[in-house]
Every structure is written in C-alpha cells, then in structure tokens.
Short mmCIF file of C-alpha atoms in Angstrom, two decimals:
data_model
loop_
_atom_site.label_atom_id
_atom_site.label_comp_id
_atom_site.label_asym_id
_atom_site.label_seq_id
_atom_site.Cartn_x
_atom_site.Cartn_y
_atom_site.Cartn_z
CA MET A 1 -1.27 17.92 -1.58
CA PRO A 2 -4.10 16.20 -3.45
CA GLU A 3 -3.29 12.80 -5.11
CA TRP A 4 -4.63 14.05 -8.11
CA LEU A 5 -2.90 17.03 -8.20
CA VAL A 6 0.67 15.33 -7.78
CA LEU A 7 -0.49 12.84 -10.62
CA THR A 8 -1.10 16.08 -12.83
CA LEU A 9 2.10 18.20 -12.03
CA ALA A 10 4.35 14.88 -12.33
CA MET A 11 2.88 14.22 -16.11
CA VAL A 12 2.81 17.80 -16.79
CA ALA A 13 6.38 18.52 -16.00
CA ALA A 14 7.40 15.36 -17.98
CA CYS A 15 6.09 16.65 -20.75
CA VAL A 16 7.41 20.36 -20.37
CA VAL A 17 11.02 18.27 -20.30
CA VAL A 18 10.76 16.55 -23.24
CA VAL A 19 9.31 19.42 -24.77
CA ALA A 20 11.96 21.86 -23.90
CA ILE A 21 14.62 19.53 -24.29
CA THR A 22 13.34 18.75 -27.96
CA LEU A 23 13.17 22.76 -28.33
CA VAL A 24 16.57 23.39 -27.50
CA ARG A 25 18.22 20.69 -29.68
CA HIS A 26 16.25 22.09 -32.54
CA ARG A 27 17.69 25.59 -32.14
CA ALA A 28 21.16 23.91 -31.08
CA ALA A 29 21.20 21.85 -34.15
CA SER A 30 23.13 22.67 -37.51
CA GLU A 31 21.37 23.88 -40.67
CA ASP A 32 23.32 20.92 -42.59
CA GLU A 33 22.21 17.95 -39.52
CA ASP A 34 20.41 15.00 -41.04
CA PRO A 35 17.69 13.82 -38.50
CA SER A 36 16.93 10.60 -40.54
CA GLU A 37 20.64 9.28 -40.08
CA THR A 38 20.01 8.03 -36.60
CA PRO A 39 22.13 5.15 -36.12
CA ASP A 40 20.52 1.83 -36.37
CA VAL A 41 22.72 0.60 -33.04
CA ILE A 42 20.74 3.89 -30.92
CA GLU A 43 17.30 2.39 -32.41
CA TYR A 44 18.15 -1.15 -31.23
CA MET A 45 19.37 0.30 -27.80
CA THR A 46 16.61 2.30 -27.11
CA MET A 47 14.27 -0.81 -27.89
CA TRP A 48 15.80 -3.01 -25.53
CA ILE A 49 15.98 -0.31 -22.85
CA GLY A 50 12.22 0.24 -23.32
CA VAL A 51 11.47 -3.29 -22.75
CA ILE A 52 13.52 -3.91 -19.74
CA TYR A 53 12.35 -0.68 -18.10
CA ALA A 54 8.62 -1.79 -18.90
CA ILE A 55 9.32 -5.07 -17.28
CA VAL A 56 10.72 -3.30 -14.20
CA LEU A 57 7.80 -0.83 -14.00
CA GLY A 58 5.57 -3.99 -14.58
CA LEU A 59 7.24 -6.15 -11.43
CA ALA A 60 7.65 -2.74 -9.10
CA ILE A 61 3.77 -2.34 -9.59
CA ALA A 62 2.94 -6.02 -9.32
CA GLY A 63 5.08 -5.54 -6.00
CA VAL A 64 3.24 -2.54 -4.40
CA TRP A 65 -0.33 -4.08 -5.72
CA GLU A 66 0.62 -7.58 -3.68
CA ALA A 67 1.51 -5.85 -0.56
CA ARG A 68 -1.44 -3.54 -0.46
CA GLY A 69 -3.75 -6.63 -0.54
CA ALA A 70 -1.11 -8.32 1.81
CA ALA A 71 -2.19 -5.37 4.20
CA GLN A 72 -5.62 -5.70 3.69
CA ASP A 73 -5.74 -9.43 4.45
CA HIS A 74 -3.58 -8.73 7.66
CA VAL A 75 -6.53 -6.20 8.66
CA ARG A 76 -9.35 -9.02 7.87
CA ALA A 77 -7.77 -11.79 9.73
CA GLU A 78 -7.49 -9.64 13.05
CA ALA A 79 -11.03 -8.22 12.67
CA GLN A 80 -12.16 -12.35 11.98
CA ALA A 81 -10.22 -13.50 15.04
CA LEU A 82 -11.62 -10.81 17.53
CA HIS A 83 -15.02 -11.62 16.21
CA GLU A 84 -14.43 -15.04 17.11
CA ILE A 85 -13.53 -14.15 20.59
CA SER A 86 -16.51 -12.15 21.26
CA GLU A 87 -18.65 -14.81 19.69
CA ARG A 88 -17.37 -17.70 21.57
CA VAL A 89 -17.01 -16.60 25.09
CA ARG A 90 -20.76 -16.97 24.66
CA VAL A 91 -19.93 -19.99 27.02
CA TYR A 92 -18.69 -18.21 30.22
CA PRO A 93 -20.20 -16.46 32.52
CA PRO A 94 -22.09 -13.46 32.42
CA GLU A 95 -19.62 -11.37 33.85
CA VAL A 96 -16.64 -12.92 32.22
CA ARG A 97 -18.56 -12.78 28.53
CA ASP A 98 -19.53 -9.14 29.01
CA ARG A 99 -16.17 -7.91 29.89
CA ILE A 100 -14.22 -10.18 27.41
CA ARG A 101 -16.73 -8.22 25.03
CA GLU A 102 -16.65 -4.97 25.93
CA ASP A 103 -12.52 -4.90 26.03
CA VAL A 104 -12.66 -6.27 22.41
CA ASN A 105 -15.01 -3.47 21.66
CA THR A 106 -13.23 -0.95 22.91
CA TYR A 107 -10.14 -2.24 20.94
CA VAL A 108 -11.71 -2.30 17.68
CA GLY A 109 -13.13 1.18 18.35
CA HIS A 110 -9.90 2.68 19.30
CA VAL A 111 -8.59 1.02 15.87
CA VAL A 112 -10.98 2.27 13.64
CA THR A 113 -10.51 5.54 14.81
CA THR A 114 -7.80 6.70 16.53
CA GLU A 115 -5.03 3.83 15.43
CA TRP A 116 -6.11 4.06 11.96
CA LYS A 117 -5.47 7.84 11.82
CA ALA A 118 -1.87 7.27 13.42
CA MET A 119 -1.13 4.49 10.52
CA ALA A 120 -2.13 7.10 8.00
CA ASP A 121 -0.41 10.35 9.30
CA GLN A 122 2.62 8.44 11.42
CA GLY A 123 2.90 4.87 9.72
CA LYS A 124 2.51 3.27 12.77
CA VAL A 125 0.10 1.91 15.32
CA THR A 126 -0.38 3.66 18.89
CA GLU A 127 1.00 1.92 22.09
CA ARG A 128 -2.79 2.32 23.65
CA GLY A 129 -3.89 -0.27 20.98
CA ASP A 130 -1.34 -2.41 22.32
CA GLU A 131 -2.50 -2.11 25.61
CA LEU A 132 -6.17 -2.79 24.88
CA LEU A 133 -5.06 -6.22 23.11
CA ARG A 134 -2.51 -6.96 25.86
CA ARG A 135 -6.48 -6.45 28.19
CA ILE A 136 -8.07 -9.05 26.18
CA ARG A 137 -5.42 -11.74 26.42
CA VAL A 138 -5.21 -11.30 30.15
CA ASP A 139 -9.01 -11.32 30.51
CA LEU A 140 -8.92 -14.84 28.70
CA THR A 141 -5.56 -16.59 30.05
CA ASP A 142 -6.69 -15.44 33.65
CA TYR A 143 -9.79 -16.95 33.79
CA GLN A 144 -9.91 -20.74 35.01
CA PRO A 145 -12.78 -22.86 33.09
CA ARG A 146 -15.48 -23.94 35.72
CA SER A 147 -16.52 -26.81 33.68
CA ASP A 148 -15.63 -29.34 31.30
CA PHE A 149 -17.53 -26.85 28.60
CA GLU A 150 -16.00 -23.84 28.92
CA ALA A 151 -12.52 -25.91 29.06
CA GLN A 152 -13.48 -27.11 25.72
CA ALA A 153 -13.51 -23.35 24.73
CA TYR A 154 -10.53 -21.99 26.50
CA GLN A 155 -7.78 -22.86 24.27
CA PRO A 156 -9.50 -22.02 20.80
CA LEU A 157 -10.26 -18.30 22.41
CA ILE A 158 -6.30 -18.71 23.57
CA ASP A 159 -5.60 -19.26 19.80
CA GLN A 160 -8.13 -16.44 18.23
CA ILE A 161 -6.20 -13.68 20.64
CA SER A 162 -2.85 -14.99 19.50
CA ALA A 163 -4.29 -14.91 15.74
CA ALA A 164 -5.10 -11.16 16.65
CA ASP A 165 -2.04 -10.42 17.94
CA GLN A 166 -0.06 -12.06 14.74
CA ALA A 167 -2.40 -10.28 12.92
CA ARG A 168 -1.88 -6.96 14.53
CA ASN A 169 1.71 -7.22 14.14
CA ALA A 170 1.59 -7.97 10.38
CA ARG A 171 -0.45 -4.73 10.19
CA ALA A 172 1.87 -2.51 12.29
CA ASP A 173 4.82 -3.89 9.84
CA SER A 174 2.58 -3.34 7.02
CA THR A 175 2.46 0.71 7.85
CA GLU A 176 5.82 1.35 6.28
CA PRO A 177 6.44 1.91 2.49
CA THR A 178 7.35 -1.61 0.75
CA MET A 179 9.93 -0.11 -1.66
CA PRO A 180 13.36 0.63 -0.78
CA GLY A 181 15.45 3.70 -1.54
CA VAL A 182 17.44 1.73 -3.60
CA VAL A 183 14.52 0.50 -5.90
CA TRP A 184 13.19 4.10 -6.22
CA PHE A 185 16.36 5.50 -7.52
CA GLY A 186 16.76 2.73 -10.14
CA LEU A 187 13.12 3.47 -11.23
CA ILE A 188 13.77 6.89 -11.60
CA THR A 189 16.97 6.64 -13.39
CA GLY A 190 15.37 4.11 -16.00
CA ALA A 191 12.91 6.66 -16.80
CA VAL A 192 15.56 9.13 -17.03
CA ILE A 193 17.58 6.89 -19.39
CA THR A 194 14.62 5.50 -21.43
CA ILE A 195 13.24 9.06 -21.83
CA GLY A 196 16.77 9.92 -22.92
CA MET A 197 17.54 7.63 -25.04
CA ILE A 198 14.25 8.25 -26.84
CA LEU A 199 15.42 12.13 -27.07
CA ALA A 200 18.93 10.89 -28.89
CA LEU A 201 16.83 9.26 -31.75
CA GLN A 202 16.27 13.23 -32.68
CA ILE A 203 12.86 13.55 -32.17
CA ARG A 204 12.12 16.71 -33.49
CA ARG A 205 11.38 16.12 -37.48
CA THR A 206 7.67 16.02 -37.24
CA PRO A 207 4.72 17.44 -34.83
CA ARG A 208 3.51 13.69 -34.69
CA GLU A 209 6.97 12.41 -33.57
CA LEU A 210 6.79 15.01 -30.81
CA ILE A 211 3.52 14.38 -29.37
CA LEU A 212 4.32 10.40 -29.26
CA ALA A 213 7.08 11.23 -27.08
CA VAL A 214 5.41 13.45 -24.80
CA LEU A 215 2.69 11.02 -24.06
CA PHE A 216 5.44 8.40 -23.69
CA SER A 217 6.95 10.55 -20.80
CA ALA A 218 3.60 11.37 -19.48
CA LEU A 219 3.07 7.55 -19.63
CA ILE A 220 5.97 6.71 -17.69
CA ALA A 221 5.24 9.56 -15.25
CA PHE A 222 1.56 8.26 -14.76
CA MET A 223 3.23 4.48 -13.67
CA LEU A 224 5.80 5.38 -11.33
CA PHE A 225 2.71 8.05 -9.54
CA LEU A 226 0.77 4.61 -9.25
CA ILE A 227 4.05 2.78 -7.83
CA TRP A 228 4.12 5.51 -5.21
CA ASP A 229 0.65 5.86 -4.68
CA PHE A 230 0.28 1.89 -3.42
CA ASP A 231 3.56 1.94 -2.11
CA ALA A 232 1.77 3.09 1.56
CA PRO A 233 -1.05 0.63 1.76
CA TYR A 234 -2.98 2.76 4.69
CA SER A 235 -2.34 6.03 3.88
CA ARG A 236 -2.46 6.62 -0.03
CA GLY A 237 -4.71 6.12 -3.04
CA ILE A 238 -6.36 2.91 -2.82
CA THR A 239 -5.69 2.12 0.36
CA ALA A 240 -6.20 -0.97 2.96
CA THR A 241 -9.87 0.04 4.79
CA ALA A 242 -11.07 -0.72 7.83
CA ASP A 243 -14.34 -2.56 6.48
CA PRO A 244 -13.61 -5.78 8.00
CA PHE A 245 -13.63 -4.55 11.71
CA PHE A 246 -17.04 -2.42 10.49
CA ASP A 247 -18.30 -5.24 8.89
CA LEU A 248 -18.17 -7.39 12.10
CA PHE A 249 -18.34 -5.09 14.61
CA PRO A 250 -21.32 -2.39 13.03
CA GLY A 251 -21.18 -0.13 16.26
CA ALA A 252 -17.31 0.31 16.34
CA GLY A 253 -16.14 3.59 16.19
CA ARG A 254 -19.60 5.26 16.86
#
C-alpha cells in the first residue's frame, strides 16, 4: 500500500472517529444539558495532557530521525572505507591490486542491488554480502608485503577493512525498526486519551469547535504516521540511500 494512502486513511479515520463520537453524544445528550458548564479541572487536565503528549511525540520523532541519520552515516562510513581500500592498494603488484579492486567492486555491486532490496523487504543483510566482504579481508590479510613501501600500506588497509566491517555490522543493526512495541503502545494510548479528553470538553457547541477538534485529531494522526514512516531507515519514507556507494563507485550496480 502506498505511503500517501496510509497517511490519508489514518487522517481520515481520525476525523471520522471524532465526528462520529461528537454526533452520537449530541443525539444522546439530554435537552437540559448545558455544554458550557465544563468543569475547570477538566480543561486544566486536558491542557496538561496535551502538553505532555506533545513532548512525547516530539521526542519520538527526534529519536527516529536521529536513527535514520545514523543509518545513513553507517552507509557513508562503509562506502568511504571501501573506497580507501580500492585507492590504497595501488602500491601493490598489479595482479594483487586488480584482484582486490575487483572484489571490492563485486561487493559494492551486490550491496546496492541485491542486498539493498533485501534490507527493504526482509529487514536484514545477506549472507552473500558477508561472504564477499570476507573475501576482501582475506585478500588483504593474506598478502605478504614485498617491500617497505608495501609494508607501510599494509596496516592502514587492515584498518580500513575493519572499519568497513564495523560499518556493515552497524548497517545490519539499523535495518530493524527503532521504536519498541511498548513505546508504540504509549503513543497510541496517549493519542486516544488526548483526543478523548478533548471530547470530554463537550465539543458540540459550534461547528468551529468541531472543526478544530477534527484538525487536532488529524494532526496527531499525521505525527504518528511520521514516526512510523521514519521508524524503518531503509524501507519507508525518507530512507537512508545508497548514494555514497554510487558517488564513490560510479559503476556500481551497472
């Protein structure tokens, strides 16, 4: 289902619920009931509940947005480390240099095509990607430098493959949703309580008040959608992209 359709349905559903409850209350209310006599304590509690819930929503959005930024940083770090390997092996003999560069390009091509789709669809990296990265590590660690110049490049190359491996592991950890189920329970429950408290103010006196209640409910639905959309850094909404790989390896995936 397209994300814009999910957002539209969520906002429409929130509006429909508010209107339906208001109409039911309006018909069920007694003729002598005075909606203007809402206790001050209810208005005070509604205000504070709204403020607290707004803070919680803000923290949740900041958390998933930070997780999305961290996921992009993992991709950038991995691509940069592999690029450094591809460039620094120029001091090695042609047959060793070409083999390592070919293995790096094979790994990058696999990441931006097969593995990226697996992260979006299945929420995990592939075993083939692990195998290809392991091959690069073997290429680097098994080579015995034949001169002081090659020996000086050996350790930095080992450091770069370690950095790439670390970034890959961090990328794998970032494929899962960042918001625990208990947090989602709190967000949804808080939305129900907040909207319910607004309805407790007997919003049925004027069409203007009903419109404001509907817009407020739609706004909460939109904020919850944003949290859900950013919660999967590689598969929904404004996702982390493979652009760092394409920028440093223009021929990747082609």
